Short mmCIF file of C-alpha atoms in Angstrom, two decimals:
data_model
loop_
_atom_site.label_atom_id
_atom_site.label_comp_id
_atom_site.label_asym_id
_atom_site.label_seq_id
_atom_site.Cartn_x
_atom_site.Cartn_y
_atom_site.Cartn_z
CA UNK W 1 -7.04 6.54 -21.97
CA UNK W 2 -7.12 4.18 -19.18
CA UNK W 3 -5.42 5.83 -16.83
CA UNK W 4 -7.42 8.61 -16.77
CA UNK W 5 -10.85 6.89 -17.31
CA UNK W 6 -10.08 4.22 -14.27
CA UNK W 7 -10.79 7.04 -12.16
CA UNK W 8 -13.65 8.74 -14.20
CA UNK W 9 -15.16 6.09 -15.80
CA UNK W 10 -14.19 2.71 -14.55
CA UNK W 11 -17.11 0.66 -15.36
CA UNK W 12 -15.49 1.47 -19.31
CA UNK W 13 -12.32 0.44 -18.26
CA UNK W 14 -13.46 -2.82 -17.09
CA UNK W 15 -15.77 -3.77 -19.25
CA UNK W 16 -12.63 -3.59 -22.01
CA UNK W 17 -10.36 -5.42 -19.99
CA UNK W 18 -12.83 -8.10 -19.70
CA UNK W 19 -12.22 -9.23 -23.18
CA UNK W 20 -8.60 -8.48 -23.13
CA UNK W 21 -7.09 -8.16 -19.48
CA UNK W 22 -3.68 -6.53 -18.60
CA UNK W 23 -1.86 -5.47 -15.64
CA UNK W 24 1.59 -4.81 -16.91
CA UNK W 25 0.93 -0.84 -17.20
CA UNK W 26 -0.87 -0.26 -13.55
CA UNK W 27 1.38 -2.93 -11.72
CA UNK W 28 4.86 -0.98 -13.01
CA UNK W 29 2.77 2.44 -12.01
CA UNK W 30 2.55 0.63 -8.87
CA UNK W 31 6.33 -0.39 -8.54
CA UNK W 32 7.31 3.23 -9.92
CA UNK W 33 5.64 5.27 -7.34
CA UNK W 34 6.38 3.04 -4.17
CA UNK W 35 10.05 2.65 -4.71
CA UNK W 36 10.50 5.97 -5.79
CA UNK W 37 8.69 7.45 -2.61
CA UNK W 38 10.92 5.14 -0.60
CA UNK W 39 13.88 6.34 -2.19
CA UNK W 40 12.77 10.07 -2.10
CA UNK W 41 12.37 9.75 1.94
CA UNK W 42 15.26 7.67 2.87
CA UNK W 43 17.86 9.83 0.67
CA UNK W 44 16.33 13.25 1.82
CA UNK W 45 16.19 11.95 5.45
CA UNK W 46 18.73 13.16 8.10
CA UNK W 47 20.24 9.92 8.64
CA UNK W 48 22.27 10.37 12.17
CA UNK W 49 18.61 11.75 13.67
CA UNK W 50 16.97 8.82 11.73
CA UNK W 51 19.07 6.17 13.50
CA UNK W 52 18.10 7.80 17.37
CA UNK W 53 14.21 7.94 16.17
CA UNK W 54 14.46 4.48 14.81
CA UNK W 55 15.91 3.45 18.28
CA UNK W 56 13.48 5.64 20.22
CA UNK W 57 10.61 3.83 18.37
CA UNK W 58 12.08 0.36 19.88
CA UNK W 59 10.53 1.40 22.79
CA UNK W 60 13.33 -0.36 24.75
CA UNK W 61 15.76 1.23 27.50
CA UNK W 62 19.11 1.53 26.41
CA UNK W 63 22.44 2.48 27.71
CA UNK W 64 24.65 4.81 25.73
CA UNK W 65 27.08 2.54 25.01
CA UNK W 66 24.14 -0.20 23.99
CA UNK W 67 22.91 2.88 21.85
CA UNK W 68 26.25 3.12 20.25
CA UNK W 69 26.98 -0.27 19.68
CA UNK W 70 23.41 -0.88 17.84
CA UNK W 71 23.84 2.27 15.40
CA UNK W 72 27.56 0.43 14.68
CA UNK W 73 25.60 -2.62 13.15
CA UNK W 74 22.17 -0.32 11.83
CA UNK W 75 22.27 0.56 8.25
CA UNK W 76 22.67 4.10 6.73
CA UNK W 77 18.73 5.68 6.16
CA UNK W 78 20.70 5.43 2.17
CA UNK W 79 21.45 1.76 2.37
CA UNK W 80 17.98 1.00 3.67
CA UNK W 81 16.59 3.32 1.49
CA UNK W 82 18.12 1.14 -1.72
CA UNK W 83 16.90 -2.07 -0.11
CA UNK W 84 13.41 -1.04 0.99
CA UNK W 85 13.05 -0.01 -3.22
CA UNK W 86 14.60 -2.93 -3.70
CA UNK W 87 11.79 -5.01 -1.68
CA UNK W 88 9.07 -3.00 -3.14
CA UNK W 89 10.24 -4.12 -6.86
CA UNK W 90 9.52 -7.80 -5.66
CA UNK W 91 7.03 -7.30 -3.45
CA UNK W 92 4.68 -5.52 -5.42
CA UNK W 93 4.33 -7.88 -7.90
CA UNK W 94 4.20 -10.58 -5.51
CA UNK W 95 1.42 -9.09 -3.55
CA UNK W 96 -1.05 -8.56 -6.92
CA UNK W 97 0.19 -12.20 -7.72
CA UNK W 98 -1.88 -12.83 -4.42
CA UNK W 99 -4.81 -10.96 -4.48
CA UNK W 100 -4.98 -12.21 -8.34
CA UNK W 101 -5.05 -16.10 -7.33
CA UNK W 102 -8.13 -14.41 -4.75
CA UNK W 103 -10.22 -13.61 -7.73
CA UNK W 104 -9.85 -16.72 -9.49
CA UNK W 105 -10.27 -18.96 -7.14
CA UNK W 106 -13.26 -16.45 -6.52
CA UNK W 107 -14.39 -16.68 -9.91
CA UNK W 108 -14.20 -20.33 -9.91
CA UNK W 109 -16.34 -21.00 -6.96
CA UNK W 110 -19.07 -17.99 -8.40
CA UNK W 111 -19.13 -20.29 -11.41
CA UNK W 112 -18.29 -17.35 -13.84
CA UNK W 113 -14.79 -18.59 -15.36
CA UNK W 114 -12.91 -16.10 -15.10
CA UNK W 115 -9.03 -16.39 -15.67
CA UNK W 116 -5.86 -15.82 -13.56
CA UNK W 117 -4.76 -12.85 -16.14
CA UNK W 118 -8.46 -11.73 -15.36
CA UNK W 119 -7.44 -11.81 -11.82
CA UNK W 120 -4.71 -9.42 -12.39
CA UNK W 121 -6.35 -7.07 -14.12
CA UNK W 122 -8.88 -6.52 -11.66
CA UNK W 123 -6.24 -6.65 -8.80
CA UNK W 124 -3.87 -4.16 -10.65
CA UNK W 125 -6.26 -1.74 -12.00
CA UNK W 126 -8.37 -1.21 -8.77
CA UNK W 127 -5.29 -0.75 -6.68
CA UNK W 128 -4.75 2.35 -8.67
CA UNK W 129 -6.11 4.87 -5.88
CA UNK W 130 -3.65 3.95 -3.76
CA UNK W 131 -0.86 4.55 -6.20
CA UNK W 132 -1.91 8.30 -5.93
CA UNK W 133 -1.40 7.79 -2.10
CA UNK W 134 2.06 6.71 -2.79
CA UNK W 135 2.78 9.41 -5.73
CA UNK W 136 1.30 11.97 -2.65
CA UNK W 137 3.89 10.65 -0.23
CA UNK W 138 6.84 10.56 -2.27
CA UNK W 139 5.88 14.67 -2.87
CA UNK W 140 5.85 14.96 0.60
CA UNK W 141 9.24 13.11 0.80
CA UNK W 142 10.77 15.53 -1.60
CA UNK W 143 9.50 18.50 0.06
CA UNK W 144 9.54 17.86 3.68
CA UNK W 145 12.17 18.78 6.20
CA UNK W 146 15.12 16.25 6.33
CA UNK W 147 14.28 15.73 10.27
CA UNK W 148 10.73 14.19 9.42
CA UNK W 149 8.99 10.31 9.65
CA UNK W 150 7.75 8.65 7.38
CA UNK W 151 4.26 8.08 8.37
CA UNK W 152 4.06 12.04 8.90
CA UNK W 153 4.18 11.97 4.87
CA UNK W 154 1.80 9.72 4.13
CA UNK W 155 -1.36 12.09 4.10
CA UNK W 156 -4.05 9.83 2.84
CA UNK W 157 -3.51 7.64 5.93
CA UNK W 158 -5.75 7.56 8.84
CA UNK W 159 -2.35 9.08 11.12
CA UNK W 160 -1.93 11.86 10.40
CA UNK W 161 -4.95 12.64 8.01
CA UNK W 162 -7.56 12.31 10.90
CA UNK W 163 -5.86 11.95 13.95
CA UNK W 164 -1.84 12.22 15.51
CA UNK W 165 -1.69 9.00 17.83
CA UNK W 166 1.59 8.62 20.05
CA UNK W 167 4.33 5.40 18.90
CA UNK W 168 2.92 3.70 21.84
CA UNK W 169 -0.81 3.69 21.45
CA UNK W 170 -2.80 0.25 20.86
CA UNK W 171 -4.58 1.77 17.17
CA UNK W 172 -1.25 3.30 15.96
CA UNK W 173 -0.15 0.86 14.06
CA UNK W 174 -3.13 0.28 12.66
CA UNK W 175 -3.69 3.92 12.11
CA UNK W 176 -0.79 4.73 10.53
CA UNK W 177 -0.62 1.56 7.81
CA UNK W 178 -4.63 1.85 7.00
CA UNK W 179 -4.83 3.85 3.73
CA UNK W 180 -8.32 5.89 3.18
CA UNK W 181 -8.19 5.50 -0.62
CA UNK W 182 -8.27 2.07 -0.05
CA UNK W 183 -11.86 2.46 0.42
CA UNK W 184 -11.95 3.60 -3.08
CA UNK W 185 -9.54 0.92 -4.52
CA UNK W 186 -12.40 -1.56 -3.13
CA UNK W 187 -15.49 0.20 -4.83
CA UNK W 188 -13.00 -0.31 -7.93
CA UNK W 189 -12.61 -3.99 -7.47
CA UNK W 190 -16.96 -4.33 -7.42
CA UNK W 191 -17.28 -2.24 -10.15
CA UNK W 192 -14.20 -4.53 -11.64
CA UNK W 193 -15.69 -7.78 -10.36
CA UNK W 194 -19.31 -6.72 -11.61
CA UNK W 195 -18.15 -5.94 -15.01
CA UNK W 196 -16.56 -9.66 -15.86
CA UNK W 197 -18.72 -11.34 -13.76
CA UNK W 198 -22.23 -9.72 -14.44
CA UNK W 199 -22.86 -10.46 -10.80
CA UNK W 200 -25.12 -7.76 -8.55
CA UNK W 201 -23.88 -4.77 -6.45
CA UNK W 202 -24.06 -7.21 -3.30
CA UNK W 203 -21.60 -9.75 -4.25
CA UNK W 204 -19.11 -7.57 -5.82
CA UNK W 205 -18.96 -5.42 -2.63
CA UNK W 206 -18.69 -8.67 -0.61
CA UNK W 207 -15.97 -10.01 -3.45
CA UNK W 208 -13.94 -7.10 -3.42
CA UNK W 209 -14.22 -6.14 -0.14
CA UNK W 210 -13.44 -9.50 2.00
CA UNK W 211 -9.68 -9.22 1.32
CA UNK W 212 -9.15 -5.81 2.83
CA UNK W 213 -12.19 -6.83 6.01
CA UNK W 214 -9.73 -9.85 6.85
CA UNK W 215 -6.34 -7.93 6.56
CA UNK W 216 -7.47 -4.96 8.84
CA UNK W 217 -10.05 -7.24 11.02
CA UNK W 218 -7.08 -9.20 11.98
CA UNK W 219 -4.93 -5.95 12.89
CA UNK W 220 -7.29 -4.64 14.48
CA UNK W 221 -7.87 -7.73 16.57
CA UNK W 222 -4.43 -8.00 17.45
CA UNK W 223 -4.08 -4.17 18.08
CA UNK W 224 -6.75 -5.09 21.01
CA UNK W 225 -5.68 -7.71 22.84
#
């Protein structure tokens, strides 16, 4: 079964999808486990001490009655709860859409003619990993006290796997969004990117690995400066 064998045996995995790619069962995994951990946190959440943390992480100095006036116009952790879920069901797709069109065009200038719906298998089916990071926070989210953030659930991130960094640090940010099985996702995408391409080891790392190098180079840079 693919689903299991993606994990134990990629290089299988791929090497069938190269002569018939799909991407409709990992990208709906993908959809399933992200809005569902978004709804687990924001319904379990205490929402009156979710509106003073959200305004605490503003970082801005605010009267009482400025205080009082904002939470007036903020949504209920329920509403945005339904809305982030909401977002995820677009954005997902939209995002392997992306990183899809990456491998083509890839493909295209490698010479090895590979197709969009190629694209999206390899895009879908290496992001897998990181739907376990998302399955692992919406556990936490159903189990955690209602007086808890939501980075403090996500366990296979850098914050708070490997280090707690305060809101206002410079590598917060950074810390908190950058996912550790995304590290595997990418050795996916070369074994992926090997297996329809018959390309070697150093290329497929490069291939597969550029994407992620430019996302978290830039946030890194601008974490800096």
């Amino acid at each position: 079964m693919k689903l299991v064998d993606i994990f134990l045996d990629p290089a299988k995995v791929f090497t069938a999808e190269k002569d018939k790619p799909t991407f409709l069962l990992p990208m709906a995994i993908m959809v399933a486990v992200s809005a569902g951990m978004i709804l687990a946190y924001y319904l379990r959440v205490d929402s009156v001490w979710f509106q003073d943390f959200s305004l605490t992480m503003m970082g801005q100095e605010m009267t009482p009655a400025e205080i009082a006036q904002a939470k007036q116009f903020m949504p209920s952790a329920k509403v945005q709860g339904y809305i982030g879920a909401a977002g995820t069901v677009v954005f997902v797709p939209i995002m392997y859409a992306v990183f899809a069109l990456y491998y083509f065009l890839a493909g295209k200038i490698a010479g090895a003619g590979l197709s969009y719906k190629h694209g999206l298998s390899l895009a879908t089916w290496a992001a897998m990993p990181t739907a376990l990071g998302a399955l692992v926070a919406m556990i936490g989210a159903l189990t955690m006290a209602p007086q808890t953030p939501l980075h403090s659930i996500s366990l296979t991130r850098i914050d708070p796997l490997l280090v707690q960094l305060p809101f206002d640090h410079a590598l917060s940010t950074l810390a908190k969004g950058f996912d550790l099985l995304s590290l595997w996702a990418i050795a996916l995408g070369a074994i992926g990117w090997k297996a329809f391409t018959r390309s070697g080891w150093g290329s497929a790392v490069v291939v597969a690995a550029l994407p992620s190098v430019l996302i978290y180079g830039i946030w890194l840079l601008i974490a800096l400066l």
